[in-house]
mmCIF file of C-alpha atoms in Angstrom:
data_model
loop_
_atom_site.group_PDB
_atom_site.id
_atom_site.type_symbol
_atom_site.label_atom_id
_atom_site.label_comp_id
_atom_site.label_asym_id
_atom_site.label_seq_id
_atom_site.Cartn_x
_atom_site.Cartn_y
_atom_site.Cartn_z
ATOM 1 C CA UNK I 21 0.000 0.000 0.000
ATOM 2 C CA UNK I 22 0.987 3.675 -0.884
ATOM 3 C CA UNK I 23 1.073 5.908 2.122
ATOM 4 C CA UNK I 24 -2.137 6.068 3.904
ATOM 5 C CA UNK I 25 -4.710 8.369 4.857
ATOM 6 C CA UNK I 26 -7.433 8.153 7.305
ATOM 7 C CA UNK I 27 -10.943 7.599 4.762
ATOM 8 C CA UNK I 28 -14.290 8.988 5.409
ATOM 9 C CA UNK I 29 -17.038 7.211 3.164
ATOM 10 C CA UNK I 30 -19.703 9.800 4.596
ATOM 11 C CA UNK I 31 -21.767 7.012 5.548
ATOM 12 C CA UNK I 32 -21.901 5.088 9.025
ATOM 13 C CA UNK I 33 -21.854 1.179 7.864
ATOM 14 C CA UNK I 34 -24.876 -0.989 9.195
ATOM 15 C CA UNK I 35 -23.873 -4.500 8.977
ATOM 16 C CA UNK I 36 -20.240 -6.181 8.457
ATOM 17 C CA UNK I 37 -21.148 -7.416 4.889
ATOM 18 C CA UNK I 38 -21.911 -3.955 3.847
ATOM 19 C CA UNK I 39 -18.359 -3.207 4.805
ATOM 20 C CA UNK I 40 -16.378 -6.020 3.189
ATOM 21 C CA UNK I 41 -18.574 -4.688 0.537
ATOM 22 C CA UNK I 42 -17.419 -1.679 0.528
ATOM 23 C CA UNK I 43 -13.600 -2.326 0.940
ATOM 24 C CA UNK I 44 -13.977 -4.844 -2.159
ATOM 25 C CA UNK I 45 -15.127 -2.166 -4.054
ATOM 26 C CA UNK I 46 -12.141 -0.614 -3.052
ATOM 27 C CA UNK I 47 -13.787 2.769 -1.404
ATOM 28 C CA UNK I 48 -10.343 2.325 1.125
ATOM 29 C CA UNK I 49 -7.825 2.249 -0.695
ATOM 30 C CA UNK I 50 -6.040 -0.130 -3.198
ATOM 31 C CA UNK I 51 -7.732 -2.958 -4.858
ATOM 32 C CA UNK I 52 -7.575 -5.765 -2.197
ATOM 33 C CA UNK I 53 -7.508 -8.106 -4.785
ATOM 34 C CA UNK I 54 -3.881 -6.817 -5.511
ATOM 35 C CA UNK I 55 -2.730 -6.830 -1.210
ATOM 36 C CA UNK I 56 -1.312 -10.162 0.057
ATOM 37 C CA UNK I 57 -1.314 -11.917 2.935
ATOM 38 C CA UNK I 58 2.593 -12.310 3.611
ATOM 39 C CA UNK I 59 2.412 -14.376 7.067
ATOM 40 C CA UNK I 60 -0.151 -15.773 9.166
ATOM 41 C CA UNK I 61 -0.103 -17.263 12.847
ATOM 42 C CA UNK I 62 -2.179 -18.134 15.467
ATOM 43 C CA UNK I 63 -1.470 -17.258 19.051
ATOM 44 C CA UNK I 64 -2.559 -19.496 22.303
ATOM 45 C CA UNK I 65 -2.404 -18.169 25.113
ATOM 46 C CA UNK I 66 -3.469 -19.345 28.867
ATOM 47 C CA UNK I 67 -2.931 -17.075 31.742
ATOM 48 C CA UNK I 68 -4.242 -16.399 35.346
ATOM 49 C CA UNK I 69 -3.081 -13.413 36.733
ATOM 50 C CA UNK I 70 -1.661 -13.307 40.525
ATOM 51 C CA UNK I 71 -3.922 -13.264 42.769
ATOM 52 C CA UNK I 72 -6.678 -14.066 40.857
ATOM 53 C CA UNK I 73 -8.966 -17.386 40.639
ATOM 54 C CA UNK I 74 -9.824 -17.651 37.393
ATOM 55 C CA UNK I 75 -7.830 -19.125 34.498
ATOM 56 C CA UNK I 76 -8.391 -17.513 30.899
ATOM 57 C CA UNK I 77 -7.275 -18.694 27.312
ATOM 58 C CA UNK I 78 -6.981 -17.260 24.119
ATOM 59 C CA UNK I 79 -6.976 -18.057 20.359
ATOM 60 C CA UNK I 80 -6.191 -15.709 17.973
ATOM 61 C CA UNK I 81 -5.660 -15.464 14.364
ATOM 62 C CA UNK I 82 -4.091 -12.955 12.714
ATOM 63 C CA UNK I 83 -2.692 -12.635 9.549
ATOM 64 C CA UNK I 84 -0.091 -9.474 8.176
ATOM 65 C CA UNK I 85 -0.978 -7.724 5.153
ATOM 66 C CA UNK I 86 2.336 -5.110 3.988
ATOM 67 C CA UNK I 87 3.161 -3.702 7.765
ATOM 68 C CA UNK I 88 0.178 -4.208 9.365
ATOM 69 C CA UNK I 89 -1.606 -7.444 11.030
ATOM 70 C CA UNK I 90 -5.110 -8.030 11.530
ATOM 71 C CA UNK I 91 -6.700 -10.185 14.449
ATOM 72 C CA UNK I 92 -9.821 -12.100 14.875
ATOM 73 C CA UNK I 93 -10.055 -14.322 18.318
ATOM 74 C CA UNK I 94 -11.684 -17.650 18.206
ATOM 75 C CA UNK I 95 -12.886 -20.213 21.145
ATOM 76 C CA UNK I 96 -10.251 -22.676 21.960
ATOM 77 C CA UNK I 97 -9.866 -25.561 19.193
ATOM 78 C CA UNK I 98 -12.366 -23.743 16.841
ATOM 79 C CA UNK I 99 -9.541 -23.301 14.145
ATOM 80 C CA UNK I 100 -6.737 -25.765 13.021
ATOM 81 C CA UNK I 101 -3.432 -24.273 12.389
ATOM 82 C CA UNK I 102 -3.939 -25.511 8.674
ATOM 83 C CA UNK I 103 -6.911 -22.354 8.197
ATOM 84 C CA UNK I 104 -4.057 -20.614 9.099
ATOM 85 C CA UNK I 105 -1.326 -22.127 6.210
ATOM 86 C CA UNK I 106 -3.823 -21.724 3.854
ATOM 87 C CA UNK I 107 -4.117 -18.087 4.292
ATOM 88 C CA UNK I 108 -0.457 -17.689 2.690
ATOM 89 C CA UNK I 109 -0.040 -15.750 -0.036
ATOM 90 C CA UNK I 110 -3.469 -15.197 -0.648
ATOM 91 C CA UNK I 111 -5.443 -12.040 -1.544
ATOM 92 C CA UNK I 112 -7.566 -9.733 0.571
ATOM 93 C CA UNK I 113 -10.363 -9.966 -1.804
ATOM 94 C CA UNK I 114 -10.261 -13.837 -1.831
ATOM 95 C CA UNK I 115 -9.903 -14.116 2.108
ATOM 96 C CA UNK I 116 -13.052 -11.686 2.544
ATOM 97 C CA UNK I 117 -15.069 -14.468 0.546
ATOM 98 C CA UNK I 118 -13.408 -17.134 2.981
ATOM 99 C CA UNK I 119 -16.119 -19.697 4.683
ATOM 100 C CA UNK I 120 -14.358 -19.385 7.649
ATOM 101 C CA UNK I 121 -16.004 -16.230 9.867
ATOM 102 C CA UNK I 122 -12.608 -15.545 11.686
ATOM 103 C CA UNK I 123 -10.565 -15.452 8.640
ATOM 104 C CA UNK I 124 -12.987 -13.231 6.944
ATOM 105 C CA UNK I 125 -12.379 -10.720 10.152
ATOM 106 C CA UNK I 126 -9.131 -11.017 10.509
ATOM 107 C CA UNK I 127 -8.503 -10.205 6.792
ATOM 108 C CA UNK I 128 -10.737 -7.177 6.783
ATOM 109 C CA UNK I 129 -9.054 -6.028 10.277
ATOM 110 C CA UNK I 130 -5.452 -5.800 8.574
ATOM 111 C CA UNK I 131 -6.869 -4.099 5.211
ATOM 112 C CA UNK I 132 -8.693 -1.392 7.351
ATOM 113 C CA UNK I 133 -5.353 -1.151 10.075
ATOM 114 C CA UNK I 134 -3.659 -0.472 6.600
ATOM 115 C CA UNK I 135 -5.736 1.832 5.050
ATOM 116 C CA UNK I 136 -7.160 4.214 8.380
ATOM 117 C CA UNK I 137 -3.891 3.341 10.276
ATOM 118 C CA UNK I 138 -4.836 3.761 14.344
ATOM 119 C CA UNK I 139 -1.761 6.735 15.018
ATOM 120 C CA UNK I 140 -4.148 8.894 12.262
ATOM 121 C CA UNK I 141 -7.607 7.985 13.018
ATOM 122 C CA UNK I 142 -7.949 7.542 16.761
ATOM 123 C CA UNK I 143 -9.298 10.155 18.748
ATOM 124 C CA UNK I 144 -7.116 9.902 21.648
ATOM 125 C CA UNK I 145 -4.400 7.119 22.704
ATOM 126 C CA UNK I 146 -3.638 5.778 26.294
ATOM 127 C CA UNK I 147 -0.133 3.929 27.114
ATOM 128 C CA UNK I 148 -0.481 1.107 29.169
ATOM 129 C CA UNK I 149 2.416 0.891 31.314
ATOM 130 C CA UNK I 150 4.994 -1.935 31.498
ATOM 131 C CA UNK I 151 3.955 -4.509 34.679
ATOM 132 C CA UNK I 152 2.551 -7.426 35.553
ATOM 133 C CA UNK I 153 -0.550 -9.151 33.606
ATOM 134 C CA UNK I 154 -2.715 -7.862 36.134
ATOM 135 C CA UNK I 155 -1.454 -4.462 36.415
ATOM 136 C CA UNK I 156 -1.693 -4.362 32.918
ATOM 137 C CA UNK I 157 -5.151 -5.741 32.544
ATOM 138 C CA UNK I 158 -6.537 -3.518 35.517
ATOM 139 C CA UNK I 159 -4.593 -0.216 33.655
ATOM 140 C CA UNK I 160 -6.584 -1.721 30.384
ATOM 141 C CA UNK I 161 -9.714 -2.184 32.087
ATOM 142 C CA UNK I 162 -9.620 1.285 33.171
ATOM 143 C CA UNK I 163 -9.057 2.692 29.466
ATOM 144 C CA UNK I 164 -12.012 1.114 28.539
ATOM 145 C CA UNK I 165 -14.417 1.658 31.000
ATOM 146 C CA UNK I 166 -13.573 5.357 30.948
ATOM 147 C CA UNK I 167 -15.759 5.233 27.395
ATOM 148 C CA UNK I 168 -18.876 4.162 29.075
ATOM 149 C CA UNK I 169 -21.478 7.130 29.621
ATOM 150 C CA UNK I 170 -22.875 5.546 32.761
ATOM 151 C CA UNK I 171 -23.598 6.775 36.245
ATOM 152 C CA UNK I 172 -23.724 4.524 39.552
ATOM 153 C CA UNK I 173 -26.344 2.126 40.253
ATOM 154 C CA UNK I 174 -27.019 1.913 36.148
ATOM 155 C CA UNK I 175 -26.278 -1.690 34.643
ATOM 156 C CA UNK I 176 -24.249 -2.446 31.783
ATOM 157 C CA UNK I 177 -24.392 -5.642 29.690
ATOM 158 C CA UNK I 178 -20.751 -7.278 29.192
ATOM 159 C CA UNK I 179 -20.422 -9.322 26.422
ATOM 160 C CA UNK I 180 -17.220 -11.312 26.530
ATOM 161 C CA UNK I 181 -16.459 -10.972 29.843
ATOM 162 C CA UNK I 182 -13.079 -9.994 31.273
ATOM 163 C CA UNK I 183 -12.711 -9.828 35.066
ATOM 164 C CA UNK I 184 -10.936 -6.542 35.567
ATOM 165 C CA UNK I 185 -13.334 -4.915 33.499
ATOM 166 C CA UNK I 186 -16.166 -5.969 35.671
ATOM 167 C CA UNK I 187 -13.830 -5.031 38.576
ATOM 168 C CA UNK I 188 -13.796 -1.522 37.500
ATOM 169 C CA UNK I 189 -17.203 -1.615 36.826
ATOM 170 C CA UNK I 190 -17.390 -2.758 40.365
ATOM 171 C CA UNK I 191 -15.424 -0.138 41.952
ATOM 172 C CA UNK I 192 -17.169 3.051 40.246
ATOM 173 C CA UNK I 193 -20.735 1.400 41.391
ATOM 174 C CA UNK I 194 -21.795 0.031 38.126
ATOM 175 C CA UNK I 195 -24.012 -3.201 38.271
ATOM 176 C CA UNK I 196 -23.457 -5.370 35.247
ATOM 177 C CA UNK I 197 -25.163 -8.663 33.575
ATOM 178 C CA UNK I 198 -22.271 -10.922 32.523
ATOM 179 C CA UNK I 199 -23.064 -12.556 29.367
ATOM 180 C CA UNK I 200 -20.231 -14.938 27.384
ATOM 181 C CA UNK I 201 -20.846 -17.756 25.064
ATOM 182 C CA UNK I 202 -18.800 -20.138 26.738
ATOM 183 C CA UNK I 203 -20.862 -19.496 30.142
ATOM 184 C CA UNK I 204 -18.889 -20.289 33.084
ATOM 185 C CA UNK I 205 -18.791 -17.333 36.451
ATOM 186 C CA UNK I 206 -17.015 -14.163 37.131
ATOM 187 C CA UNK I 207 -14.187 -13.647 39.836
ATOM 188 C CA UNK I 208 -17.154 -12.874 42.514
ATOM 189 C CA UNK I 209 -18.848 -16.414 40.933
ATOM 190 C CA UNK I 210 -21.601 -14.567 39.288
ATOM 191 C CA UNK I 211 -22.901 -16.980 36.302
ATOM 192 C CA UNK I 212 -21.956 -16.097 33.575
ATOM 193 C CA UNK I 213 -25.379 -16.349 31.002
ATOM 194 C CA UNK I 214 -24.576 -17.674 27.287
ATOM 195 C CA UNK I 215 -27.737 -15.789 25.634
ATOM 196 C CA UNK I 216 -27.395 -12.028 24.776
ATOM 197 C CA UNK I 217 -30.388 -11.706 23.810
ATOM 198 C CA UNK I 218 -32.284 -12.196 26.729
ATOM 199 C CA UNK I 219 -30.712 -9.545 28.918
ATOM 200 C CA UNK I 220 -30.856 -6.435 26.370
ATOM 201 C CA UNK I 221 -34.558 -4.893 28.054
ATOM 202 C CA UNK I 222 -32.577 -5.844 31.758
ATOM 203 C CA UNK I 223 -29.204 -3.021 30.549
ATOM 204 C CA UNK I 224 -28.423 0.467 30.387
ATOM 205 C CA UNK I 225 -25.218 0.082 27.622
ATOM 206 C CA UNK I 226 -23.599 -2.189 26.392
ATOM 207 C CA UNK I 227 -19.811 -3.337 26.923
ATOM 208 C CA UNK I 228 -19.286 -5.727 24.001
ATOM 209 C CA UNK I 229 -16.082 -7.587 23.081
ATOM 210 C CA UNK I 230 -14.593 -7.397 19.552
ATOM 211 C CA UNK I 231 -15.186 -11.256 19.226
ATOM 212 C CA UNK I 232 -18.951 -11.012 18.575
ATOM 213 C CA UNK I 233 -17.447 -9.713 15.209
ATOM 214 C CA UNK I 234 -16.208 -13.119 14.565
ATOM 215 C CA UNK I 235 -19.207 -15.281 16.025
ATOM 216 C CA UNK I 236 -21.769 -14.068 14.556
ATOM 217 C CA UNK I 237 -23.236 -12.159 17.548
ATOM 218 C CA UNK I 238 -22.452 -8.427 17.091
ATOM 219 C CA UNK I 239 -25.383 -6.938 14.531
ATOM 220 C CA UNK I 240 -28.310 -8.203 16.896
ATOM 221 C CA UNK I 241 -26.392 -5.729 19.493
ATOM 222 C CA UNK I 242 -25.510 -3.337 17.277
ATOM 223 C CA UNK I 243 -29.115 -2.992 16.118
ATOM 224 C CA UNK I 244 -30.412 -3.109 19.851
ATOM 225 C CA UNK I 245 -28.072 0.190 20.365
ATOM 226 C CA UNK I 246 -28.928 1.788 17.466
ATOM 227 C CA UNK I 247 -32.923 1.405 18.160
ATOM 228 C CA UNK I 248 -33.022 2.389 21.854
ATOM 229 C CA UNK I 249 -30.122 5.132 22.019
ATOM 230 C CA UNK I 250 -28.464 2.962 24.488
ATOM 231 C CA UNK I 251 -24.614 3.420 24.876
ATOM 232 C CA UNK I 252 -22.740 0.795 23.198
ATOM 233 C CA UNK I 253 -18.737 0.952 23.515
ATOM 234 C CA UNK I 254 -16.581 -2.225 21.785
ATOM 235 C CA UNK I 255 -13.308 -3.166 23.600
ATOM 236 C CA UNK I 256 -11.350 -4.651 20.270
ATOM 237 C CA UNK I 257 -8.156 -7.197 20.121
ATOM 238 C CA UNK I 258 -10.408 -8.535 17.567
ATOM 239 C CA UNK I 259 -11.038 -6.199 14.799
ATOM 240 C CA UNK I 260 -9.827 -3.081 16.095
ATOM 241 C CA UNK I 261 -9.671 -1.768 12.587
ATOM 242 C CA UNK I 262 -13.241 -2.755 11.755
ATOM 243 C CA UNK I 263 -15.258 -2.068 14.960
ATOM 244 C CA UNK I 264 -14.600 1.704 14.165
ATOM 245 C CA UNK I 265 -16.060 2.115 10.833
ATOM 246 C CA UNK I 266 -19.619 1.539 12.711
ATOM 247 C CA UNK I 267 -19.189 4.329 15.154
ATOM 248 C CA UNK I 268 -22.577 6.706 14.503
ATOM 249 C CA UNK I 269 -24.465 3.047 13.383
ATOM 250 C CA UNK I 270 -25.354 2.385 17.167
ATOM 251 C CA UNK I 271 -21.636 2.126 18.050
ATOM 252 C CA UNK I 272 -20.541 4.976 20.957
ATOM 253 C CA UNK I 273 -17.104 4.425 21.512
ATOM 254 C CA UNK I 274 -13.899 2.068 20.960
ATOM 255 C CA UNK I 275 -11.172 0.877 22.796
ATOM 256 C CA UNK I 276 -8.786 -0.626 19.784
ATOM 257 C CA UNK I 277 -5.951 -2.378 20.479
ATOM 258 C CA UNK I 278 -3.654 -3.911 17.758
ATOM 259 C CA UNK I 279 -1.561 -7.056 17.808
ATOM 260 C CA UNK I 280 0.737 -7.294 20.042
ATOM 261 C CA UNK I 281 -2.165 -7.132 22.583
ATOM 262 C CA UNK I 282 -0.767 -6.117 26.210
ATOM 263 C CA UNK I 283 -0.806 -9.624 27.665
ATOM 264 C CA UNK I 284 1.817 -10.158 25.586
ATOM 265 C CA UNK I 285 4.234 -7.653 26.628
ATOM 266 C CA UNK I 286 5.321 -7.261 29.695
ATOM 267 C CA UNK I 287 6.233 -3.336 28.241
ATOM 268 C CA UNK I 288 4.191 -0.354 27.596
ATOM 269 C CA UNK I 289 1.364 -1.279 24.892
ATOM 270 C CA UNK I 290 -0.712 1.570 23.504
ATOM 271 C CA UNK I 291 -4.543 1.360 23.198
ATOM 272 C CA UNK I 292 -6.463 3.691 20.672
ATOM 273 C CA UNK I 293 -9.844 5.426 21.649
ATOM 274 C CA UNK I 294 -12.254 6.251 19.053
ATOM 275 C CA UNK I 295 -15.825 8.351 20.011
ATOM 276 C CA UNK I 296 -18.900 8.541 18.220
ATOM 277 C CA UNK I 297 -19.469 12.386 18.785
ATOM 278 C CA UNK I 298 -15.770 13.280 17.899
ATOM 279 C CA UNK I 299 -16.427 12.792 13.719
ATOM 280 C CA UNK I 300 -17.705 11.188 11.071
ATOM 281 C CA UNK I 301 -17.643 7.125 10.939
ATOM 282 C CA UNK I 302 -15.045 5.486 8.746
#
């Protein structure tokens, strides 16, 4: 890719197919049927933090188009390391036809990191500082819950749910409904429900991971936000490129955070913070 510029399409996008649409026609940038993917990897990860109960794991995939890598995260043993091979030397366009949901994402998240690079389109950037896991989850945490527009004794639906974000959410007097496909409890054992769906009337916002992107999950929310007026803020490993071009479409606010994510740095990681009110979408 030539040097990039941050792209406005004057339009907030509605739906994730209307974007791959859009980036296939390329409205970004170059043709992606002429950008390659050079490498692609998947990263597993287990940690628990010190001092903590609960055990966490992560798959991601991510493959580098030019200088930039794109992410999607998958539940554990969903992809074979072969998904990833295959994605070799391929094109943009063909990946964003892929069957495969996560490769699809993943593909479109390094196109996008590529053509509205973070350092030029981000509203405002926070360093995470070097430390432990859990001083670098808690500093994370913090980041992100700073986006929501919610007072004390309001509830907020998490989707995906992280422990130190609930913790914050905890400490500033927030109630929250934890809601993750995999089900399983929070650090307080609070179950965690598997079903969306049937907390939206119960919330106040939304806190939703970037991995409903890749399961199939995130338009039901998106349209629930956009409907209601509710505040709906994204906190992206997965598709931090992408989650951003639906600010103004029921999204409020993003906390975007490239590969290398900060649990796998032990040094200062940088997270980008995009706003709804603070311009146009994509």
């Amino acid at each position: 890719m030539t040097t990039p510029m941050p792209v406005d399409t004057g339009e907030p996008f509605m739906s994730v197919t209307d974007l791959i649409d859009a980036v296939s026609a390329a409205r970004f940038g170059p043709d992606p049927a002429t950008e390659q993917v050079s490498v692609a990897f998947t990263t597993r990860q287990g940690a628990r933090h010190a001092g903590r109960g609960r055990r966490y794991r992560n798959h991601v995939l991510s493959l580098r188009v030019g200088a930039t890598v794109g992410s999607c995260s998958t539940e554990p043993a969903e992809l074979t390391d072969d998904v990833a091979y295959d994605c070799v030397g391929r094109s943009v366009a063909e990946l964003l036809t892929h069957p495969v949901p996560a490769v699809r994402v993943a593909a479109l998240d390094a196109y996008l990191a590529a053509a509205r690079p973070h350092a030029l389109a981000a509203d405002d950037t926070v360093t995470i500082p070097a430390g432990t896991s859990l001083a670098k989850s808690t500093a994370r945490a913090a980041a992100v819950v700073d986006l929501m527009p919610v007072a004390r004794g309001q509830h907020v639906l998490v989707v995906g749910v992280v422990n130190s974000l609930l913790g914050q959410l905890r400490r500033r007097g927030i109630g929250y409904l934890p809601c993750d496909l995999a089900g399983g409890s929070t650090e307080w054992d609070e179950p965690c429900l598997p079903d969306a769906a049937a907390l939206l009337e119960r919330c106040d916002a939304l806190l939703v991971s970037g991995m409903t992107l890749g399961n199939g999950t995130f338009e039901p929310l998106l349209r629930h936000a956009r409907a209601t007026g509710k505040p709906m803020v994204a906190f992206a490993q997965t598709g931090s490129a992408v989650l951003p071009c639906f600010l103004g479409a029921g999204l409020s606010a993003v906390s975007a955070e490239p590969y290398p994510f900060f649990w796998l740095d032990g040094g200062p990681t940088t997270v980008y913070r995009y706003r709804a009110a603070a311009g146009s979408p994509c």
